[in-house]
Tab-separated table of C-alpha atoms and ligand atoms in Angstrom:
chain	number	residue	atom	x	y	z
A	1240	MET	CA	18.098	-16.939	45.442
A	1241	LYS	CA	19.277	-17.990	48.930
A	1242	THR	CA	19.805	-21.684	49.500
A	1243	THR	CA	20.044	-23.651	52.707
A	1244	LEU	CA	22.120	-26.372	51.148
A	1245	LYS	CA	24.100	-28.536	53.512
A	1246	VAL	CA	26.450	-31.426	52.784
A	1247	GLU	CA	28.483	-33.720	55.005
A	1248	PRO	CA	31.924	-32.464	56.087
A	1249	ILE	CA	34.964	-33.841	54.253
A	1250	THR	CA	35.790	-36.130	57.194
A	1251	SER	CA	32.716	-38.217	56.315
A	1252	TRP	CA	34.062	-39.208	52.906
A	1253	THR	CA	37.770	-39.516	53.562
A	1254	HIS	CA	39.779	-40.465	56.612
A	1255	HIS	CA	42.374	-37.919	55.598
A	1256	LYS	CA	43.068	-35.626	58.527
A	1257	GLN	CA	45.456	-33.113	57.078
A	1258	ARG	CA	45.055	-30.439	54.443
A	1259	PRO	CA	45.447	-30.706	51.481
A	1260	LEU	CA	43.578	-33.798	50.379
A	1261	VAL	CA	45.414	-34.819	47.194
A	1262	ILE	CA	43.737	-36.333	44.134
A	1263	SER	CA	46.116	-37.219	41.322
A	1264	GLY	CA	46.465	-39.433	38.287
A	1265	PRO	CA	46.356	-39.098	34.515
A	1266	CYS	CA	43.983	-36.927	32.532
A	1267	SER	CA	43.029	-40.162	30.699
A	1268	ALA	CA	43.472	-43.835	31.456
A	1269	GLU	CA	45.349	-44.856	28.290
A	1270	SER	CA	46.679	-48.368	28.927
A	1271	LYS	CA	46.868	-50.829	31.797
A	1272	GLU	CA	50.643	-50.217	32.145
A	1273	GLN	CA	50.345	-46.433	32.170
A	1274	VAL	CA	47.565	-46.574	34.795
A	1275	LEU	CA	49.290	-49.064	37.094
A	1276	GLN	CA	52.773	-47.542	36.859
A	1277	THR	CA	51.464	-44.021	37.517
A	1278	ALA	CA	49.323	-45.277	40.411
A	1279	HIS	CA	52.165	-47.230	42.067
A	1280	GLN	CA	54.533	-44.249	41.927
A	1281	LEU	CA	51.878	-41.959	43.368
A	1282	ALA	CA	51.033	-44.429	46.135
A	1283	ALA	CA	54.729	-44.878	46.991
A	1284	SER	CA	55.055	-41.120	47.599
A	1285	GLY	CA	52.578	-41.451	50.469
A	1286	LYS	CA	51.124	-38.087	49.498
A	1287	VAL	CA	48.193	-39.040	47.310
A	1288	ASP	CA	44.818	-39.968	48.792
A	1289	ILE	CA	42.710	-40.543	45.695
A	1290	PHE	CA	43.686	-41.771	42.221
A	1291	ARG	CA	41.952	-40.023	39.319
A	1292	ALA	CA	41.705	-41.077	35.677
A	1293	GLY	CA	39.393	-40.039	32.862
A	1294	VAL	CA	37.695	-43.030	31.275
A	1295	TRP	CA	35.212	-41.260	28.965
A	1296	LYS	CA	36.810	-38.038	27.755
A	1297	PRO	CA	34.790	-34.962	26.732
A	1298	ARG	CA	36.972	-33.635	23.889
A	1299	THR	CA	36.473	-30.230	22.302
A	1300	ARG	CA	36.943	-31.583	18.771
A	1301	PRO	CA	35.940	-34.993	17.413
A	1302	GLY	CA	38.605	-37.296	16.058
A	1303	THR	CA	40.861	-36.989	19.120
A	1304	PHE	CA	41.320	-39.629	21.822
A	1305	GLU	CA	37.966	-40.056	23.563
A	1306	GLY	CA	39.051	-42.389	26.344
A	1307	MET	CA	39.191	-46.174	26.729
A	1308	GLY	CA	35.664	-46.387	28.160
A	1309	SER	CA	34.632	-49.376	30.295
A	1310	THR	CA	37.778	-51.295	29.228
A	1311	ALA	CA	39.722	-49.136	31.718
A	1312	LEU	CA	37.466	-49.869	34.712
A	1313	PRO	CA	39.108	-53.219	35.676
A	1314	TRP	CA	42.538	-51.457	35.633
A	1315	LEU	CA	41.232	-48.934	38.138
A	1316	LYS	CA	39.777	-51.686	40.296
A	1317	GLN	CA	43.234	-53.244	40.313
A	1318	VAL	CA	44.793	-49.910	41.375
A	1319	LYS	CA	42.439	-49.815	44.329
A	1320	GLN	CA	43.250	-53.421	45.323
A	1321	GLU	CA	47.014	-52.989	44.977
A	1322	THR	CA	47.502	-49.488	46.447
A	1323	GLY	CA	44.509	-48.849	48.703
A	1324	MET	CA	43.917	-45.438	47.119
A	1325	GLY	CA	40.295	-44.436	46.485
A	1326	ILE	CA	39.370	-44.159	42.805
A	1327	ALA	CA	37.778	-41.163	41.060
A	1328	ILE	CA	36.455	-40.974	37.488
A	1329	GLU	CA	34.324	-38.555	35.467
A	1330	VAL	CA	30.738	-39.474	34.601
A	1331	ALA	CA	28.687	-37.623	32.003
A	1332	ASN	CA	25.553	-39.751	31.589
A	1333	ALA	CA	23.482	-42.457	33.333
A	1334	LYS	CA	25.352	-45.326	31.644
A	1335	HIS	CA	28.683	-44.030	32.993
A	1336	VAL	CA	27.191	-43.953	36.512
A	1337	TYR	CA	25.897	-47.560	36.298
A	1338	GLU	CA	29.258	-48.775	34.965
A	1339	ALA	CA	31.197	-46.930	37.687
A	1340	LEU	CA	28.961	-48.314	40.448
A	1341	LYS	CA	29.339	-51.837	39.020
A	1342	TYR	CA	33.140	-51.580	39.298
A	1343	GLY	CA	33.122	-50.155	42.838
A	1344	ILE	CA	34.504	-46.717	41.912
A	1345	ASP	CA	34.547	-44.566	45.082
A	1346	TYR	CA	34.311	-41.002	43.754
A	1347	LEU	CA	32.473	-39.733	40.698
A	1348	TRP	CA	33.117	-36.279	39.342
A	1349	ILE	CA	30.880	-34.271	37.060
A	1350	GLY	CA	32.939	-32.408	34.465
A	1351	ALA	CA	32.741	-28.705	33.653
A	1352	ARG	CA	30.879	-29.217	30.376
A	1353	SER	CA	28.287	-31.430	32.076
A	1354	SER	CA	27.726	-29.262	35.158
A	1355	ALA	CA	26.788	-26.412	32.786
A	1356	ASN	CA	23.846	-28.518	31.548
A	1357	PRO	CA	20.961	-29.089	33.999
A	1358	PHE	CA	19.494	-31.921	31.857
A	1359	VAL	CA	22.780	-33.847	32.036
A	1360	VAL	CA	23.182	-33.199	35.776
A	1361	GLN	CA	19.606	-34.367	36.395
A	1362	GLU	CA	20.171	-37.576	34.399
A	1363	ILE	CA	23.324	-38.278	36.426
A	1364	ALA	CA	21.521	-37.452	39.691
A	1365	ASP	CA	18.638	-39.838	38.846
A	1366	ALA	CA	21.103	-42.650	38.061
A	1367	MET	CA	22.811	-42.177	41.458
A	1368	GLN	CA	19.610	-42.188	43.501
A	1369	GLY	CA	19.937	-44.517	46.479
A	1370	SER	CA	23.705	-45.057	46.284
A	1371	ASP	CA	26.108	-43.743	48.928
A	1372	ILE	CA	28.775	-42.707	46.445
A	1373	THR	CA	30.815	-39.486	46.887
A	1374	VAL	CA	30.241	-36.934	44.150
A	1375	LEU	CA	32.558	-34.083	43.190
A	1376	ILE	CA	31.048	-31.344	41.074
A	1377	LYS	CA	33.307	-29.248	38.883
A	1378	ASN	CA	32.342	-25.652	38.222
A	1379	PRO	CA	30.439	-25.112	34.962
A	1380	VAL	CA	32.585	-23.780	32.082
A	1381	ASN	CA	30.805	-20.413	32.305
A	1382	PRO	CA	31.349	-18.242	35.386
A	1383	GLU	CA	27.882	-18.605	36.869
A	1384	LEU	CA	27.681	-19.364	40.580
A	1385	GLU	CA	23.941	-20.155	40.539
A	1386	LEU	CA	24.463	-22.836	37.869
A	1387	TRP	CA	27.171	-24.465	40.006
A	1388	ILE	CA	24.905	-24.339	43.066
A	1389	GLY	CA	22.036	-25.728	40.953
A	1390	ALA	CA	24.146	-28.759	39.999
A	1391	ILE	CA	25.054	-29.367	43.674
A	1392	GLU	CA	21.377	-29.033	44.591
A	1393	ARG	CA	20.293	-31.619	41.988
A	1394	ILE	CA	22.824	-34.165	43.292
A	1395	SER	CA	21.867	-33.397	46.892
A	1396	LYS	CA	18.151	-33.864	46.111
A	1397	ALA	CA	18.962	-37.347	44.758
A	1398	GLY	CA	19.885	-38.240	48.357
A	1399	ILE	CA	23.673	-37.971	47.920
A	1400	LYS	CA	25.199	-36.631	51.142
A	1401	LYS	CA	28.901	-36.791	50.429
A	1402	ILE	CA	29.407	-33.952	47.980
A	1403	GLY	CA	32.423	-31.806	47.172
A	1404	ALA	CA	33.119	-29.033	44.654
A	1405	ILE	CA	36.064	-28.791	42.278
A	1406	HIS	CA	37.208	-25.383	41.078
A	1407	ARG	CA	38.808	-25.768	37.619
A	1408	GLY	CA	38.487	-22.210	36.290
A	1409	PHE	CA	36.179	-20.703	33.663
A	1410	SER	CA	36.305	-20.332	29.877
A	1411	SER	CA	36.923	-16.931	28.340
A	1412	TYR	CA	37.195	-15.804	24.741
A	1413	GLU	CA	40.113	-13.503	25.524
A	1414	LYS	CA	43.565	-15.062	25.658
A	1415	THR	CA	44.877	-14.961	29.231
A	1416	ALA	CA	47.814	-16.487	31.076
A	1417	PHE	CA	45.405	-19.211	32.230
A	1418	ARG	CA	43.758	-21.961	30.208
A	1419	ASN	CA	40.673	-21.320	32.357
A	1420	VAL	CA	40.405	-18.069	34.319
A	1421	PRO	CA	40.146	-18.787	38.077
A	1422	HIS	CA	37.736	-15.994	39.198
A	1423	TRP	CA	38.590	-16.961	42.798
A	1424	LEU	CA	35.641	-15.100	44.313
A	1425	ILE	CA	33.185	-17.585	42.770
A	1426	PRO	CA	34.425	-20.672	44.703
A	1427	VAL	CA	34.922	-18.540	47.824
A	1428	GLU	CA	31.291	-17.396	47.644
A	1429	LEU	CA	30.162	-20.960	46.897
A	1430	LYS	CA	31.791	-22.131	50.127
A	1431	GLN	CA	29.813	-19.500	52.044
A	1432	ARG	CA	26.563	-20.584	50.402
A	1433	VAL	CA	26.796	-24.355	51.002
A	1434	GLU	CA	27.358	-25.465	54.587
A	1435	ASN	CA	30.392	-27.756	55.124
A	1436	LEU	CA	31.170	-27.890	51.397
A	1437	PRO	CA	34.609	-29.435	50.776
A	1438	LEU	CA	36.402	-27.368	48.139
A	1439	ILE	CA	39.081	-28.865	45.889
A	1440	CYS	CA	41.169	-26.821	43.461
A	1441	ASP	CA	42.168	-28.278	40.073
A	1442	PRO	CA	45.236	-26.198	39.130
A	1443	SER	CA	45.923	-28.419	36.082
A	1444	HIS	CA	42.862	-27.252	34.148
A	1445	ILE	CA	43.179	-23.664	35.448
A	1446	CYS	CA	46.802	-23.384	34.242
A	1447	GLY	CA	46.920	-25.573	31.145
A	1448	ASN	CA	50.685	-25.749	31.723
A	1449	ARG	CA	53.073	-27.195	34.306
A	1450	GLU	CA	54.903	-23.956	35.127
A	1451	MET	CA	52.079	-22.229	36.995
A	1452	LEU	CA	50.860	-25.255	39.002
A	1453	LEU	CA	52.728	-24.367	42.201
A	1454	GLU	CA	51.609	-20.742	42.195
A	1455	VAL	CA	47.923	-21.640	41.688
A	1456	SER	CA	48.080	-24.499	44.233
A	1457	GLN	CA	49.588	-22.127	46.805
A	1458	LYS	CA	46.866	-19.571	46.176
A	1459	ALA	CA	44.213	-22.269	46.713
A	1460	MET	CA	45.845	-23.266	50.005
A	1461	ASP	CA	45.966	-19.625	51.137
A	1462	LEU	CA	42.245	-19.374	50.391
A	1463	ASN	CA	41.759	-22.391	52.676
A	1464	PHE	CA	40.712	-24.897	50.002
A	1465	ASP	CA	40.509	-28.451	51.374
A	1466	GLY	CA	42.315	-30.217	48.572
A	1467	LEU	CA	44.029	-30.294	45.192
A	1468	MET	CA	43.370	-32.326	42.054
A	1469	ILE	CA	46.529	-32.355	39.924
A	1470	GLU	CA	46.960	-34.428	36.759
A	1471	SER	CA	49.982	-36.731	36.651
A	1472	HIS	CA	51.292	-39.143	34.031
A	1473	ILE	CA	54.174	-41.560	33.997
A	1474	ASP	CA	55.418	-39.801	30.815
A	1475	PRO	CA	53.521	-36.543	30.151
A	1476	SER	CA	55.286	-35.986	26.815
A	1477	VAL	CA	53.352	-38.866	25.224
A	1478	ALA	CA	50.008	-38.278	26.993
A	1479	LEU	CA	46.981	-38.651	24.713
A	1480	SER	CA	45.163	-35.697	26.304
A	1481	ASP	CA	46.265	-32.554	28.198
A	1482	ALA	CA	49.971	-33.342	27.682
A	1483	ALA	CA	51.132	-29.770	28.397
A	1484	GLN	CA	49.701	-29.650	31.917
A	1485	GLN	CA	50.466	-33.116	33.294
A	1486	VAL	CA	53.451	-33.742	35.573
A	1487	THR	CA	55.337	-36.892	36.533
A	1488	PRO	CA	54.585	-38.320	39.994
A	1489	ARG	CA	58.040	-37.026	41.006
A	1490	THR	CA	57.267	-33.445	39.992
A	1491	LEU	CA	53.935	-33.711	41.783
A	1492	VAL	CA	55.759	-34.528	45.011
A	1493	CYS	CA	58.115	-31.532	44.492
A	1494	ILE	CA	55.114	-29.221	44.066
A	1495	LEU	CA	53.417	-30.605	47.181
A	1496	ASN	CA	56.614	-30.324	49.215
A	1497	ARG	CA	57.047	-26.683	48.260
A	1498	LEU	CA	53.546	-25.649	49.363
A	1499	VAL	CA	53.494	-23.432	52.435
A	1500	MET	CA	50.579	-24.507	54.586
A	1501	ARG	CA	49.162	-21.664	56.638
A	1502	ASN	CA	46.603	-22.094	59.374
A	1503	PRO	CA	43.156	-20.559	59.038
A	1504	GLU	CA	43.274	-19.739	62.754
A	1505	SER	CA	45.873	-19.222	65.473
A	1506	THR	CA	46.074	-19.304	69.275
A	1507	ASP	CA	49.350	-17.344	69.454
A	1508	SER	CA	48.485	-14.320	71.653
A	1509	ASP	CA	51.170	-11.972	70.232
A	1510	PHE	CA	49.998	-12.660	66.708
A	1511	LEU	CA	46.350	-12.268	67.729
A	1512	SER	CA	46.912	-8.901	69.397
A	1513	VAL	CA	48.814	-7.520	66.367
A	1514	LEU	CA	46.046	-8.809	64.101
A	1515	GLU	CA	43.373	-7.272	66.319
A	1516	GLU	CA	45.076	-3.873	66.209
A	1517	LEU	CA	45.430	-3.992	62.407
A	1518	ARG	CA	41.812	-5.124	61.975
A	1519	GLY	CA	40.727	-2.262	64.231
A	1520	ARG	CA	42.408	0.141	61.826
A	1521	ILE	CA	40.703	-1.503	58.832
A	1522	ASP	CA	37.327	-1.118	60.582
A	1523	ILE	CA	37.951	2.596	61.160
A	1524	TYR	CA	38.889	3.159	57.501
A	1525	ASP	CA	35.844	1.178	56.291
A	1526	GLU	CA	33.602	3.374	58.446
A	1527	GLN	CA	35.256	6.499	57.077
A	1528	LEU	CA	34.794	5.222	53.516
A	1529	ILE	CA	31.047	4.808	54.088
A	1530	GLU	CA	30.767	8.265	55.674
A	1531	ILE	CA	32.655	9.862	52.779
A	1532	LEU	CA	30.399	8.060	50.302
A	1533	GLU	CA	27.347	9.390	52.157
A	1534	LYS	CA	28.751	12.937	51.856
A	1535	ARG	CA	29.498	12.383	48.167
A	1536	MET	CA	25.920	11.199	47.503
A	1537	ASN	CA	24.523	14.249	49.305
A	1538	VAL	CA	26.543	16.514	47.009
A	1539	ALA	CA	25.246	14.522	44.020
A	1540	LYS	CA	21.689	15.154	45.231
A	1541	SER	CA	22.359	18.908	45.489
A	1542	ILE	CA	23.673	18.829	41.924
A	1543	ALA	CA	20.473	17.043	40.890
A	1544	HIS	CA	18.348	19.843	42.370
A	1545	CYS	CA	20.386	22.416	40.411
A	1546	LYS	CA	20.104	20.379	37.202
A	1547	LYS	CA	16.383	19.959	37.690
A	1548	GLU	CA	15.838	23.703	38.082
A	1549	ASN	CA	17.895	24.376	34.954
A	1550	ASN	CA	16.466	21.438	32.950
A	1551	ILE	CA	19.833	19.746	32.370
A	1552	THR	CA	20.340	15.965	31.811
A	1553	ILE	CA	21.838	13.834	34.602
A	1554	LEU	CA	24.697	12.460	32.528
A	1555	GLN	CA	27.399	14.653	31.089
A	1556	THR	CA	29.730	12.167	29.412
A	1557	LYS	CA	32.672	14.535	29.044
A	1558	ARG	CA	32.695	15.469	32.728
A	1559	TRP	CA	32.564	11.790	33.752
A	1560	ALA	CA	35.448	10.835	31.436
A	1561	GLU	CA	37.543	13.541	33.127
A	1562	VAL	CA	36.654	12.269	36.613
A	1563	VAL	CA	37.725	8.735	35.667
A	1564	GLN	CA	40.953	9.825	34.000
A	1565	LYS	CA	42.004	12.057	36.885
A	1566	ASN	CA	41.321	9.475	39.563
A	1567	VAL	CA	42.825	6.500	37.717
A	1568	ALA	CA	46.042	8.525	37.427
A	1569	LEU	CA	45.894	9.434	41.126
A	1570	GLY	CA	45.163	5.812	42.047
A	1571	GLU	CA	48.177	4.663	40.060
A	1572	LYS	CA	50.417	6.991	42.084
A	1573	LYS	CA	48.961	5.497	45.277
A	1574	GLY	CA	49.565	1.894	44.195
A	1575	LEU	CA	45.953	1.086	43.207
A	1576	THR	CA	45.426	-0.834	39.973
A	1577	ASN	CA	43.588	0.779	37.053
A	1578	THR	CA	40.962	-1.961	37.024
A	1579	PHE	CA	40.186	-1.468	40.697
A	1580	VAL	CA	39.821	2.327	40.453
A	1581	ASN	CA	37.752	1.983	37.268
A	1582	ASP	CA	35.406	-0.608	38.796
A	1583	MET	CA	35.046	1.383	42.027
A	1584	LEU	CA	34.254	4.631	40.192
A	1585	ARG	CA	31.746	2.838	37.952
A	1586	LEU	CA	29.865	1.578	41.022
A	1587	ILE	CA	29.953	4.980	42.723
A	1588	HIS	CA	28.787	6.654	39.516
A	1589	GLN	CA	25.874	4.223	39.177
A	1590	GLU	CA	24.771	4.884	42.757
A	1591	SER	CA	25.108	8.616	42.167
A	1592	ILE	CA	22.942	8.438	39.021
A	1593	ASN	CA	20.301	6.488	40.961
A	1594	HIS	CA	20.221	9.195	43.659
A	1595	GLN	CA	20.063	11.984	41.075
A	1596	ASN	CA	17.329	10.192	39.167
A	1597	GLN	CA	15.296	9.956	42.342
A	1598	VAL	CA	15.604	13.702	42.992
A	1599	MET	CA	14.848	14.678	39.397
A	1600	ASN	CA	12.065	12.253	38.549
A	1601	GLU	CA	10.558	10.754	41.668
A	1602	ALA	CA	7.911	13.411	42.341
A	1603	ARG	CA	6.842	13.303	38.700
A	1604	ILE	CA	6.714	9.499	38.537
A	1605	ASN	CA	4.843	9.303	41.829
A	1606	SER	CA	2.251	11.724	40.549
A	1607	VAL	CA	1.700	9.523	37.447
A	1608	GLU	CA	1.252	6.521	39.724
A	1609	LEU	CA	-1.217	8.509	41.787
A	1610	GLU	CA	-3.130	9.525	38.671
A	1611	GLU	CA	-3.235	5.905	37.493
A	1612	LYS	CA	-4.452	4.766	40.876
A	1613	ASN	CA	-7.146	7.432	40.989
A	1614	GLY	CA	-8.109	6.585	37.422
A	1615	LEU	CA	-8.429	2.946	38.353
A	1616	SER	CA	-10.451	3.574	41.475
A	1617	SER	CA	-12.762	5.907	39.613
A	1618	THR	CA	-13.473	3.262	36.945
A	1619	GLY	CA	-13.553	0.441	39.510
B	467	PEP	C1	39.492	-33.643	33.407
B	467	PEP	O1	39.472	-33.576	34.647
B	467	PEP	O2	40.322	-34.291	32.767
B	467	PEP	C2	38.497	-32.832	32.660
B	467	PEP	C3	38.046	-33.181	31.467
B	467	PEP	O3	38.156	-31.752	33.335
B	467	PEP	P1	37.137	-30.519	33.053
B	467	PEP	O4	35.762	-31.081	33.071
B	467	PEP	O5	37.448	-29.634	34.202
B	467	PEP	O6	37.523	-29.908	31.727
B	468	MN	MN1	42.426	-33.266	31.667
């Protein structure tokens, strides 16, 4: 389903001029000292725009630390007064929203478990109605773009104009190098679907460790994300939640300093002419690819005519397995990954089967339709 969703540009909810906007702070607000010390070190770096802290924590298993709740809200208010940083917390029900609004919290984020549940998102949206709060919506735990867009739509329909999206990766049953698999194309497509949408990457929950934070942050910057949300703790080793992925404010600054910021556009004429020439070559190859695919489909249709005359099925599994094997091996020699060649051949095969099916069955199916129609008109 196409949407014509539009939100206000990032400049409407932060005065920050330069990419990346940085949101940092602990996974959980644990004590007044931990919150204030972390916040003051982050503020002193001059690199953090918004202070984050989880107050109500959605934990996978019961019996673990579930956050300090409303007790932590005055600490966050104090952070705002003493450092000037905006404050962001997670809300997961209407009560959380009312509490956050009461304490003057600036940014509310909807967590990945909540954004997967339309009832929860709707309850949160209803509680926000009429306020001019900024809302950041994390991707749902499952890799479903429409569900993410649906959550944004619900918040937007509640009259909230300042909306951003946070990409924190997606759950998978398979063990991977990531805690949550990024599936980068999903946020990239989201940005195309929602006009002006500010996009923030949360490398902490994608990685689940400190070691990969720089690599994932750099990738987000190269994909032109607007900001980063990175968890930081005065002493990560004793953190009550997500200890393995939090960094000290000092390490955060090192990561930020090492990011290479590339421009989405350039006015350098030498660079532009080289780029134009290279893009011209890409365009030619893309055109050739389409023409070759057209030729391939025509051959598939000829095969279908032969098969039809000889009463042979469309699919011969053995032949297809050979095609895949041969071309995956060839692709490997040419520097193409196995997954890519496999996926590409699967798509081509599907299209080929559709064409063959049309040749072999269309006339027959059409005649049934015709018979049905005639039958109907004769009884009607
Ligand atoms: C968090 O930001 O600490 C958090 C719980 O995130 P998510 O909803 O992405 O798991
Ligand atoms: Mn966390």
